[in-house]
Coordinates of C-alpha atoms and ligand atoms in Angstrom, one line a residue:
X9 CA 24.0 -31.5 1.2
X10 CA 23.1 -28.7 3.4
X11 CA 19.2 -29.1 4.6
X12 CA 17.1 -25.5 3.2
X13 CA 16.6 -25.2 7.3
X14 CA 20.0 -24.7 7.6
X15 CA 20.3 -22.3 5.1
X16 CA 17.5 -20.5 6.0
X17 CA 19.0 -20.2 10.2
X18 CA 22.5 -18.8 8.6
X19 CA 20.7 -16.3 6.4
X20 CA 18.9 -15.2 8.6
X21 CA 22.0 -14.8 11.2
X22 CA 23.6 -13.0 8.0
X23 CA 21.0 -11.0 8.1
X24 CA 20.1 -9.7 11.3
X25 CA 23.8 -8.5 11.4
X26 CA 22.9 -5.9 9.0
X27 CA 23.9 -2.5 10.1
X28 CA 24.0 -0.2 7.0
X29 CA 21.0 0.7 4.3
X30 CA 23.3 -0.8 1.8
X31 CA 24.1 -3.8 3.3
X32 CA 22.6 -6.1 1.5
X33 CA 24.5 -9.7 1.6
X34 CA 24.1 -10.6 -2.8
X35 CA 24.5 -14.3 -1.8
X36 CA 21.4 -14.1 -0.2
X37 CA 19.4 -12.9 -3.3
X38 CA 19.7 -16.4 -4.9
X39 CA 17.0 -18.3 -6.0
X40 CA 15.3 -20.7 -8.4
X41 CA 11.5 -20.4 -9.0
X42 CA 10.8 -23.9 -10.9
X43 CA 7.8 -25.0 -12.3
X44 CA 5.2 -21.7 -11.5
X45 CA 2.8 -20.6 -14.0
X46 CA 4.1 -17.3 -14.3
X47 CA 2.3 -14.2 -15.3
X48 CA 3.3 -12.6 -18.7
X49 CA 1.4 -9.9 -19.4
X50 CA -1.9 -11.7 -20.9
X51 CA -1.6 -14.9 -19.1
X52 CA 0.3 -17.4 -17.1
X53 CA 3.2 -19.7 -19.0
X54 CA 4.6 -22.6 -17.1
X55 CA 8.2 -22.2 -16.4
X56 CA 11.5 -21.2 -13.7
X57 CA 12.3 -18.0 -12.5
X58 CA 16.3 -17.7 -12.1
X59 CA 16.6 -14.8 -9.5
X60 CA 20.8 -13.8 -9.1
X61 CA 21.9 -11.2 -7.1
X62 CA 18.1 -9.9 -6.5
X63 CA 17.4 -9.7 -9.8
X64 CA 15.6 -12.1 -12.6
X65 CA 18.1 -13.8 -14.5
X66 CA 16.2 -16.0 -16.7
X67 CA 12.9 -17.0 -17.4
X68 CA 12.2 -20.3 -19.3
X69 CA 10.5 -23.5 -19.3
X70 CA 13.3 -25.7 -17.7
X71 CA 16.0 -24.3 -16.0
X72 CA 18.2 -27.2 -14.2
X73 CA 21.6 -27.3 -12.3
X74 CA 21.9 -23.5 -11.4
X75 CA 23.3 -24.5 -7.6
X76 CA 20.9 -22.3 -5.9
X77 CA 18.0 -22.6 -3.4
X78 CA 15.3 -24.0 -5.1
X79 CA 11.6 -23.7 -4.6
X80 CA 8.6 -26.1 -6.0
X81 CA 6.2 -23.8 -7.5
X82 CA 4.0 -26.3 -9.2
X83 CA 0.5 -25.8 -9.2
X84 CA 0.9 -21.9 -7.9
X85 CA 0.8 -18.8 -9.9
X86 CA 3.5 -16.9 -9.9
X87 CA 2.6 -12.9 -10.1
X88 CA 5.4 -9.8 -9.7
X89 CA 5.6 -8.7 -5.9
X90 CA 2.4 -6.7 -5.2
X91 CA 3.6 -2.7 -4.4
X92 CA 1.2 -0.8 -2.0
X93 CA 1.2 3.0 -2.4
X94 CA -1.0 3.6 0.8
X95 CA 0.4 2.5 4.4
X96 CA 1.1 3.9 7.9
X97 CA 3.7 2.1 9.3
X98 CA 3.5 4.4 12.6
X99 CA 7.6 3.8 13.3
X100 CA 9.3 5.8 14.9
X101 CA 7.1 7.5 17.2
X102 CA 4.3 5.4 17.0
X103 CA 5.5 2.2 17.3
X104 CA 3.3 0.8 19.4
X105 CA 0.5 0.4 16.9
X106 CA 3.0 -0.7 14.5
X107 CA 6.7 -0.6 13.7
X108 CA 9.0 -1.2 10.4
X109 CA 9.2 -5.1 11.4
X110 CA 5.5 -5.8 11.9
X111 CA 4.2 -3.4 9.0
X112 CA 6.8 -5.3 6.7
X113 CA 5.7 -8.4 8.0
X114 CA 2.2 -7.8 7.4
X115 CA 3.2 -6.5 3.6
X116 CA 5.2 -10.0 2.9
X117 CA 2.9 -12.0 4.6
X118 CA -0.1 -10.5 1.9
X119 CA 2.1 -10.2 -1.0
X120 CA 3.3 -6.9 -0.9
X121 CA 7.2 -6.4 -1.8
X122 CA 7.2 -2.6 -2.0
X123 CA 5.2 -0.3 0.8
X124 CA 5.3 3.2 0.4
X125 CA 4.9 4.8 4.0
X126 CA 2.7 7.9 4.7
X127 CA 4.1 11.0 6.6
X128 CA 1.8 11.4 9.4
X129 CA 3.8 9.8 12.4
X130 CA 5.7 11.1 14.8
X131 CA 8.0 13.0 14.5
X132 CA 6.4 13.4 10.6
X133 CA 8.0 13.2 7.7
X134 CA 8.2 16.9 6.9
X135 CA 11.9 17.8 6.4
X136 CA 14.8 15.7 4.9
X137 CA 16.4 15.0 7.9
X138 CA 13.7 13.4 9.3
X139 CA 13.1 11.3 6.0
X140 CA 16.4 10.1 6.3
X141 CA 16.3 9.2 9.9
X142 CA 13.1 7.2 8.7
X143 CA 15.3 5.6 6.1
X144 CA 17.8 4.3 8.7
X145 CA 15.7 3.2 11.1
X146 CA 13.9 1.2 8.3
X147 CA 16.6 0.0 6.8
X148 CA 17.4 -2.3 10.8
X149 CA 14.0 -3.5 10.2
X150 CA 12.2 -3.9 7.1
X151 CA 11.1 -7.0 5.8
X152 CA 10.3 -5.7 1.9
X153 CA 11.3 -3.0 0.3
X154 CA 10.5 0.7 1.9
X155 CA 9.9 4.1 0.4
X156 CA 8.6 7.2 2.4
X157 CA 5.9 9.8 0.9
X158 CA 6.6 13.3 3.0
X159 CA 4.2 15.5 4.3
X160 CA 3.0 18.7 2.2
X161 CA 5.3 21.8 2.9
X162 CA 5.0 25.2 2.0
X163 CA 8.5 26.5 1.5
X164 CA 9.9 25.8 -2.1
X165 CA 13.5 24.6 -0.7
X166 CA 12.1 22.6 1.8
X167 CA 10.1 20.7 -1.1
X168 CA 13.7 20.5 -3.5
X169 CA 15.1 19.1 -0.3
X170 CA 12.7 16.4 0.1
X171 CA 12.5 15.5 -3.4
X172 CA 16.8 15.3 -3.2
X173 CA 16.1 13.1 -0.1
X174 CA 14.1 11.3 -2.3
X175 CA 10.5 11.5 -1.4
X176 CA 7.8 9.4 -3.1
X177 CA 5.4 12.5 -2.7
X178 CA 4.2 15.0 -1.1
X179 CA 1.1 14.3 0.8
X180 CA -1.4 16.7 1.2
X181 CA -4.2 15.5 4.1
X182 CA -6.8 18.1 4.2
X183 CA -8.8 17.3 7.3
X184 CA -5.8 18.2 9.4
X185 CA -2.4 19.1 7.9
X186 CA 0.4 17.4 8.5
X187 CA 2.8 20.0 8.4
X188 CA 1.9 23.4 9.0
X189 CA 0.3 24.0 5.6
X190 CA -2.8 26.8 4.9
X191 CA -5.0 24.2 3.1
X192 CA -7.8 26.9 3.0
X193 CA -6.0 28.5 0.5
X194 CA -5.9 27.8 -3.1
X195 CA -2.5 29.9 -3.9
X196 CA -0.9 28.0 -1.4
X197 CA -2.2 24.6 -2.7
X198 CA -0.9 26.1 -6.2
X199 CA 2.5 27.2 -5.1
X200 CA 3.3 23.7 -3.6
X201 CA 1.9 22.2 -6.7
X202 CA 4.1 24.1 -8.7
X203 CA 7.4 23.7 -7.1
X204 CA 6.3 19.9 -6.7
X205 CA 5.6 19.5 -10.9
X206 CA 9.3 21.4 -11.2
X207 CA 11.2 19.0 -9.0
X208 CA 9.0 16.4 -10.5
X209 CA 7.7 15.0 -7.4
X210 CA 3.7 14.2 -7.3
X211 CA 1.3 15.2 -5.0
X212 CA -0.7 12.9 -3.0
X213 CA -3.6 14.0 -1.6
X214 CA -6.3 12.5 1.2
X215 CA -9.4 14.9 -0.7
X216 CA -11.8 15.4 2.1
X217 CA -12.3 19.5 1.9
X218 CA -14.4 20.3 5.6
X219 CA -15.4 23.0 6.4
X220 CA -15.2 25.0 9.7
X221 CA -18.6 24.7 11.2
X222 CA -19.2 21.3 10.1
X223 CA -16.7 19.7 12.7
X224 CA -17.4 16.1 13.1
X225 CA -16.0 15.5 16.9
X226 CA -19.9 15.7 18.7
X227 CA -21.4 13.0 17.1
X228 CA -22.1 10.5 19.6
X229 CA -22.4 7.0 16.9
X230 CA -20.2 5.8 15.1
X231 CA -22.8 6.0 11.7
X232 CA -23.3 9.5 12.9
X233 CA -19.6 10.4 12.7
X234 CA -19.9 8.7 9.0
X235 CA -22.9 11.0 8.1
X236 CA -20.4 13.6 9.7
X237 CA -18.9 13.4 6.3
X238 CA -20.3 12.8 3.2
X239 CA -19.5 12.5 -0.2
X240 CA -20.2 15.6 -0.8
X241 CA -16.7 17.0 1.5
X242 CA -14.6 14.8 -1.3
X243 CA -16.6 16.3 -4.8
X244 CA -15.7 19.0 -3.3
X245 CA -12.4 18.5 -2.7
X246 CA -11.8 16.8 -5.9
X247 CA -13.5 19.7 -7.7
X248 CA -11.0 22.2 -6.2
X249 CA -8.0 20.4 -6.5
X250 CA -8.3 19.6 -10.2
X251 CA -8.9 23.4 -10.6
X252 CA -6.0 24.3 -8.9
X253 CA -3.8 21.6 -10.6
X254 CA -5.0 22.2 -14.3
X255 CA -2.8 25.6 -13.3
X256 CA -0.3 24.1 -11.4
X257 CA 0.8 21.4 -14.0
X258 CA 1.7 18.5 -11.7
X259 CA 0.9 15.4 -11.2
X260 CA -2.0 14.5 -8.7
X261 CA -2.6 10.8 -7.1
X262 CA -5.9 11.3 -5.3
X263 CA -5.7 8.9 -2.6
X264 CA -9.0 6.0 -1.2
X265 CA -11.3 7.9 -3.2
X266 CA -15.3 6.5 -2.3
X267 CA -17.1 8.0 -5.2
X268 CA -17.9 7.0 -8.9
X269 CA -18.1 10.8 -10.1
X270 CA -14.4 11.4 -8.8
X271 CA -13.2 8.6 -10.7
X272 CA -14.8 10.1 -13.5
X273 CA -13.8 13.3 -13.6
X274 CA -10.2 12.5 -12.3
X275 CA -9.9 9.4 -15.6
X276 CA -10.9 12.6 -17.6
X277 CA -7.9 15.3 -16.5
X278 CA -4.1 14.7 -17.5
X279 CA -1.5 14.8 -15.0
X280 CA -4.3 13.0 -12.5
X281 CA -4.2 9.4 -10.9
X282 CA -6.8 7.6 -8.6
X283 CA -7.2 5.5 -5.6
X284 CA -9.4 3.0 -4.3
X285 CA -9.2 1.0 -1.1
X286 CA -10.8 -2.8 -0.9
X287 CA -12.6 -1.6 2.5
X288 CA -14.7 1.2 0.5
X289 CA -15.0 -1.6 -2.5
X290 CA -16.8 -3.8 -0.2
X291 CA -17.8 -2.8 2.3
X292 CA -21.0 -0.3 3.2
X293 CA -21.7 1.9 6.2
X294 CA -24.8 -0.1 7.2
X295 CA -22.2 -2.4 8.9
X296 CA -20.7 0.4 11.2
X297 CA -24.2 0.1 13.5
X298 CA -22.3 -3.8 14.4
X299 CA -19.1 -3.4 13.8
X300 CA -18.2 0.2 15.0
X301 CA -14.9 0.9 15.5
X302 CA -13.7 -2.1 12.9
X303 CA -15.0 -0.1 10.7
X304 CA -13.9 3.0 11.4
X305 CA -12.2 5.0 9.1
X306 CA -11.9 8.2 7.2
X307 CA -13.3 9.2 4.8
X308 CA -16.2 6.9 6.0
X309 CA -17.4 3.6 4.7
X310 CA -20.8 4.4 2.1
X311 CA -24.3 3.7 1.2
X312 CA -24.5 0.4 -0.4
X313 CA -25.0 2.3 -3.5
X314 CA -21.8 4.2 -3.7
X315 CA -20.2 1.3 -2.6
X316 CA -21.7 -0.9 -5.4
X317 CA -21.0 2.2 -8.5
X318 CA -17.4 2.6 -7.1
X319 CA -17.0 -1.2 -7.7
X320 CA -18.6 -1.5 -10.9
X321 CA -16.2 1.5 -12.0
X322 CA -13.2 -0.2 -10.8
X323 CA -14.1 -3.3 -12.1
X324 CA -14.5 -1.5 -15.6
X325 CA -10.8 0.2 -15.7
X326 CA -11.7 3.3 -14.0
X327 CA -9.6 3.2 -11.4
X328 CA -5.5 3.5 -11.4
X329 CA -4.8 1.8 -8.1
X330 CA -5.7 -0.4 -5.1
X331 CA -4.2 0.5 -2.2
X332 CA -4.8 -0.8 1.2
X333 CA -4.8 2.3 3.3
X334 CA -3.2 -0.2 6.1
X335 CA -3.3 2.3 8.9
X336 CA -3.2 0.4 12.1
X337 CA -4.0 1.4 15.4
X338 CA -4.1 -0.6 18.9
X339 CA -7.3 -1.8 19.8
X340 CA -7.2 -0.5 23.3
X341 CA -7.5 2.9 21.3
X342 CA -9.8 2.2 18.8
X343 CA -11.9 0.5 21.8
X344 CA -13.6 3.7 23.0
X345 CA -16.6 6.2 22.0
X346 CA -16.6 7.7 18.5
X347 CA -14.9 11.1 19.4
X348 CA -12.0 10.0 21.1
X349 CA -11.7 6.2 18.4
X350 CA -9.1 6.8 16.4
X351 CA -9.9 6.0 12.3
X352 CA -8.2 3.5 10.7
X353 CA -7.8 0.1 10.2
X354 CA -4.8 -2.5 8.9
X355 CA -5.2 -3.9 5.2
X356 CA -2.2 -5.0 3.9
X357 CA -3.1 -8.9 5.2
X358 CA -6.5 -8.8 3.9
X359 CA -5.9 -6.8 0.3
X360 CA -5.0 -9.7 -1.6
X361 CA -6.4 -12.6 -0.4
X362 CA -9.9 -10.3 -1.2
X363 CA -9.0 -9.3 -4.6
X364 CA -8.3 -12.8 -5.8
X365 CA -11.4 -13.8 -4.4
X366 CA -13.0 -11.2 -7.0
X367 CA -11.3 -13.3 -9.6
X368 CA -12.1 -16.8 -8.3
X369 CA -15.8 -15.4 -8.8
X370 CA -14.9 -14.2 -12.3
X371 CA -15.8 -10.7 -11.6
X372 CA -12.4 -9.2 -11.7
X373 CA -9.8 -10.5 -14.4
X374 CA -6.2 -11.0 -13.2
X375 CA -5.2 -8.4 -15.3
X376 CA -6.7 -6.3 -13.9
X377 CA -5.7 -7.4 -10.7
X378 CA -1.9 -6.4 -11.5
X379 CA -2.2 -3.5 -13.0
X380 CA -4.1 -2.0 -10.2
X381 CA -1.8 -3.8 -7.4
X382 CA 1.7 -3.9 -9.3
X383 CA 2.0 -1.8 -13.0
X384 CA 0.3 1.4 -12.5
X385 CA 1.0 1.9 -9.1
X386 CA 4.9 1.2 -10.0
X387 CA 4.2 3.5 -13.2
X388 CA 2.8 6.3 -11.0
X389 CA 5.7 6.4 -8.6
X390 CA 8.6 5.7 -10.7
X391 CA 9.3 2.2 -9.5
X392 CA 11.4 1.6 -13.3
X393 CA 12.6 -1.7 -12.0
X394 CA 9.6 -3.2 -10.5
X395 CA 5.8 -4.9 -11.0
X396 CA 8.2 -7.1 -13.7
X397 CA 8.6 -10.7 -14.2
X398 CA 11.4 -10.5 -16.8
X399 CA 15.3 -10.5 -17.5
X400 CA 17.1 -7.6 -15.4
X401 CA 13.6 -6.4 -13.1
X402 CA 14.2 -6.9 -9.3
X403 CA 13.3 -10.5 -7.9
X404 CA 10.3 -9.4 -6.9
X405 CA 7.8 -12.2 -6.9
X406 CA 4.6 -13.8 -5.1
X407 CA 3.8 -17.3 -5.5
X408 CA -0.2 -17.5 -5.1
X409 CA -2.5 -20.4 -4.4
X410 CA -5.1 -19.3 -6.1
X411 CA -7.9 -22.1 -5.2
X412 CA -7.0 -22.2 -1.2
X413 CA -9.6 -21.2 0.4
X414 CA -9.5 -19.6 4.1
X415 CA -11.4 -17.2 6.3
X416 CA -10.2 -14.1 7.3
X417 CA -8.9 -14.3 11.4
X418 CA -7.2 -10.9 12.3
X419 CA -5.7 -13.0 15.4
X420 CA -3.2 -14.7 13.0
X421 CA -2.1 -10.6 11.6
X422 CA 1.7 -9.9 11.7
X423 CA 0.4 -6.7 11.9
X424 CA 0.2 -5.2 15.5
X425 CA -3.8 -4.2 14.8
X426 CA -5.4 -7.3 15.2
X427 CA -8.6 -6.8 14.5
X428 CA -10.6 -5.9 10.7
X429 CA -13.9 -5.5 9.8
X430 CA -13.2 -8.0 7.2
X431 CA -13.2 -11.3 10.3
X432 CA -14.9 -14.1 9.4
X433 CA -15.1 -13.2 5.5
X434 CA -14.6 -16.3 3.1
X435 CA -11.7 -15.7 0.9
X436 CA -10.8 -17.7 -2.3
X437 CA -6.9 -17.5 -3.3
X438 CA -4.4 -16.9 -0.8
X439 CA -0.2 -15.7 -0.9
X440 CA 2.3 -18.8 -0.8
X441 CA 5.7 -17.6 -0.5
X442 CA 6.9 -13.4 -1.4
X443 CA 10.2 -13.2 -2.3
X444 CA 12.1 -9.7 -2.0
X445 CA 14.8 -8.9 -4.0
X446 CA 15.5 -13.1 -4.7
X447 CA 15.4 -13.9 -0.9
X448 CA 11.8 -15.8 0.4
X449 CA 10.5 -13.8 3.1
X450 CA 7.3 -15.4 4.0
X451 CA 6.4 -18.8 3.4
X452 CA 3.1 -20.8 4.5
X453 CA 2.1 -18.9 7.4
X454 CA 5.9 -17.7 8.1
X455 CA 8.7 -15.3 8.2
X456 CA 11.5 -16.6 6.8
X457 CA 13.7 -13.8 6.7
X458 CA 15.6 -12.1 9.3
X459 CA 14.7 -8.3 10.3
X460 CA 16.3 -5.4 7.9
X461 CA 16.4 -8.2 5.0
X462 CA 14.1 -6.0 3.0
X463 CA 15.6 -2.5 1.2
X464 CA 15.0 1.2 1.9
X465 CA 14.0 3.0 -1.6
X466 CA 15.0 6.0 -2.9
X467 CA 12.7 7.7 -5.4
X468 CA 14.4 7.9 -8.8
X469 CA 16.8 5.6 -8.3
X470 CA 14.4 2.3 -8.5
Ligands
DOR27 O1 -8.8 6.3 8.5 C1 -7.7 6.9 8.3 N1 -6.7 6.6 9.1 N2 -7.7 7.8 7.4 C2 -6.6 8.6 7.3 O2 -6.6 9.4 6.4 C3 -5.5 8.6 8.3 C4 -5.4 7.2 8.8 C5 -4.4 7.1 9.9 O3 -3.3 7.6 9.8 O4 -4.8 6.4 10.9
ZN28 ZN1 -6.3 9.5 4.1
ZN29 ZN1 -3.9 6.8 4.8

């Protein structure tokens, strides 16, 4: 009998030959999960996952002689792929912090089988062509499975042509548009809205509303640039986009929001979805003074206060989502005074292996784990087929270890940002094996897969 090393070199030969989005060898997409304790809903049942043709065949307690590649799951926890709403995988333009093979390497390697990339590269994601010259470039190079949010636009055809080229959102960032966008004005924000709820594409929005005068580019600290902008620039931003949506009737995902009140007020209005991001969970800002540009990102880490109230919220079911906000950047950059540091910082290695720590100390369930990480943010975006271990959803799945424990060492990243303020942190619980549409893609420490293994996604047809 073939050895699984074998296998594994001529799949991954099969693989790399990949030349179209569609490409997608079926044999490949074969494979028997036996023995996990799988997730169902309420709690883990012990049994096999048959995976055929990238999709979950069976589930049951014994499942023998299916002539496919097998993997020993006993003792691991088997949970649906994680999906991350929130990256920047910097291709095409800006590969040098990242590309489509190290971003999707990074997802895989922390459990993440869907990424949905963010707009704001170069060239951006502002017009369908260029959303579908992102989609083949991914499509040579993903490891998981890839769908692109574009950049807010103002003209109403340019928005249907988007949502026809089948963008995840539209993302409004208010510091700094990405496209040319009037962000200072609420008709414009309504218009876009509009057109968006119509074609029924949501908005997502980075809610930081500054204000000319209060520029934040001559602070000379790194805790001065966070004091630069406080909570104050999101309530208000919150406060005027839930106005001008209430009108606009569409749906809203407010993106790594820092504050318990916009939780709140965005559980309490229809049509609205939050964020939160694990670095503004658990992290404060009195760590910027050692850490500085580790922990540099906008909008800023908190007091320990916030910090502590945004948990507790989360914690409670407040909260829609956990997204990593992986937005990676090369140290060389990042390495230099405030004003010229660039914010940011990667999280799709560390998400994971710090939520399931929450849950080793019993203060976050697991339930709660996936429904932040894998059902509401599938819910949100239309992912129909996803975030489910059962007959006919994709093969999707993350075997998890959930009593290894390991330290955080942003040296041993796929990612090309090697560096997080999270180094040195104790983690309890830690990813196994991801498998992407029934292939293994990572595996103790590796990549198993070849490059362009993963699939580019289409919203609305997934
Ligand atoms: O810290 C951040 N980095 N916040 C953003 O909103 C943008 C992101 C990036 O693209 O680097
Ligand atoms: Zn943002
Ligand atoms: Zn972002």
């Amino acid at each position: 009998m073939e050895s699984s090393s074998v296998r594994t070199a001529q799949r991954n030969l099969a693989r790399s030959k990949k030349t179209t989005e569609t490409a997608v060898d079926l044999e490949d997409r074969n494979i028997l999960v036996k023995d996990a304790d799988i997730w169902n809903g309420k709690g883990f049942t012990r049994g096999c996952i048959l995976i055929l043709e990238g999709r979950i065949k069976r589930i049951a307690r014994s499942i023998t002689d299916s002539g496919v590649e097998t993997i020993d799951a006993l003792g691991l926890k088997a949970l649906p792929g994680l999906i991350d709403v929130h990256v920047h995988l910097r291709d095409i333009g800006l590969a040098y912090k990242e590309d489509f093979a190290t971003g999707t390497a990074a997802a895989a390697a922390g459990g993440f089988t869907t990424v949905l990339d963010m707009p704001n590269t170069v060239p951006p994601t502002d017009s369908a062509s260029r959303l579908i010259e992102k989609r083949r470039v991914a499509a040579q190079k993903t490891y998981v499975n890839v769908g692109f949010h574009a950049a807010a636009v103002s003209d109403s055809h340019d928005i249907e042509s988007l949502a026809d080229a089948g963008a995840f959102s539209l993302k409004l960032y208010m510091p700094k548009p990405i496209a040319p966008f009037d962000v200072e004005n609420d008709q414009a924000i309504e218009k876009m809205m509009r057109t968006a709820g119509r074609v029924g594409t949501p908005v997502t929005v980075h809610a930081e509303d500054l204000v000319t005068g209060e520029n934040t580019s001559k602070t000379d600290s790194f805790e001065a640039a966070a004091e630069a902008r406080p909570p104050i620039f999101e309530t208000r931003a919150v406060d005027r986009l839930l106005r001008i949506q209430k009108k606009a009737r569409c749906h809203v995902h407010y993106c790594h929001l820092t504050l318990r009140s916009s939780l709140t007020k965005i559980t309490g209005s229809t049509r609205s979805t939050s964020e939160v991001t694990p670095h503004h969970l658990l992290l404060s800002k009195k760590i910027l003074s050692s850490l500085r540009w580790r922990a540099w990102m906008v909008p800023p880490l908190r007091s320990e206060e916030t910090r502590w109230s945004l948990l507790k919220s989360t914690l409670t079911g407040l909260c829609s989502v956990i997204a990593s906000d992986h937005a990676p950047h090369a140290v060389i950059e990042k390495d230099q005074s405030v004003s010229k540091s660039p914010p940011g910082i990667p999280g799709l290695e560390t998400t994971l292996p710090l939520m399931l720590t929450l849950v080793n100390r019993q203060q976050m369930s697991l339930s709660l784990l996936v429904k932040l990480l894998c059902d509401n943010p599938a819910r949100i975006f239309g992912l129909k087929s996803k975030a489910k271990l059962r007959r006919g959803a994709d093969g999707d799945v993350v075997l998890v270890d959930l009593k290894k424990k390991s330290m955080i060492d942003s040296s041993k990243f796929f990612s090309k940002a090697k560096y997080s303020p999270f180094d040195g942190f104790r983690t309890q619980g830690a990813v196994h094996s991801t498998i992407v549409g029934g292939g293994v893609v990572y595996r103790e420490g590796e990549i198993v897969a070849g490059e362009g293994s993963g699939s580019v996604l289409r919203s609305g047809s997934c």
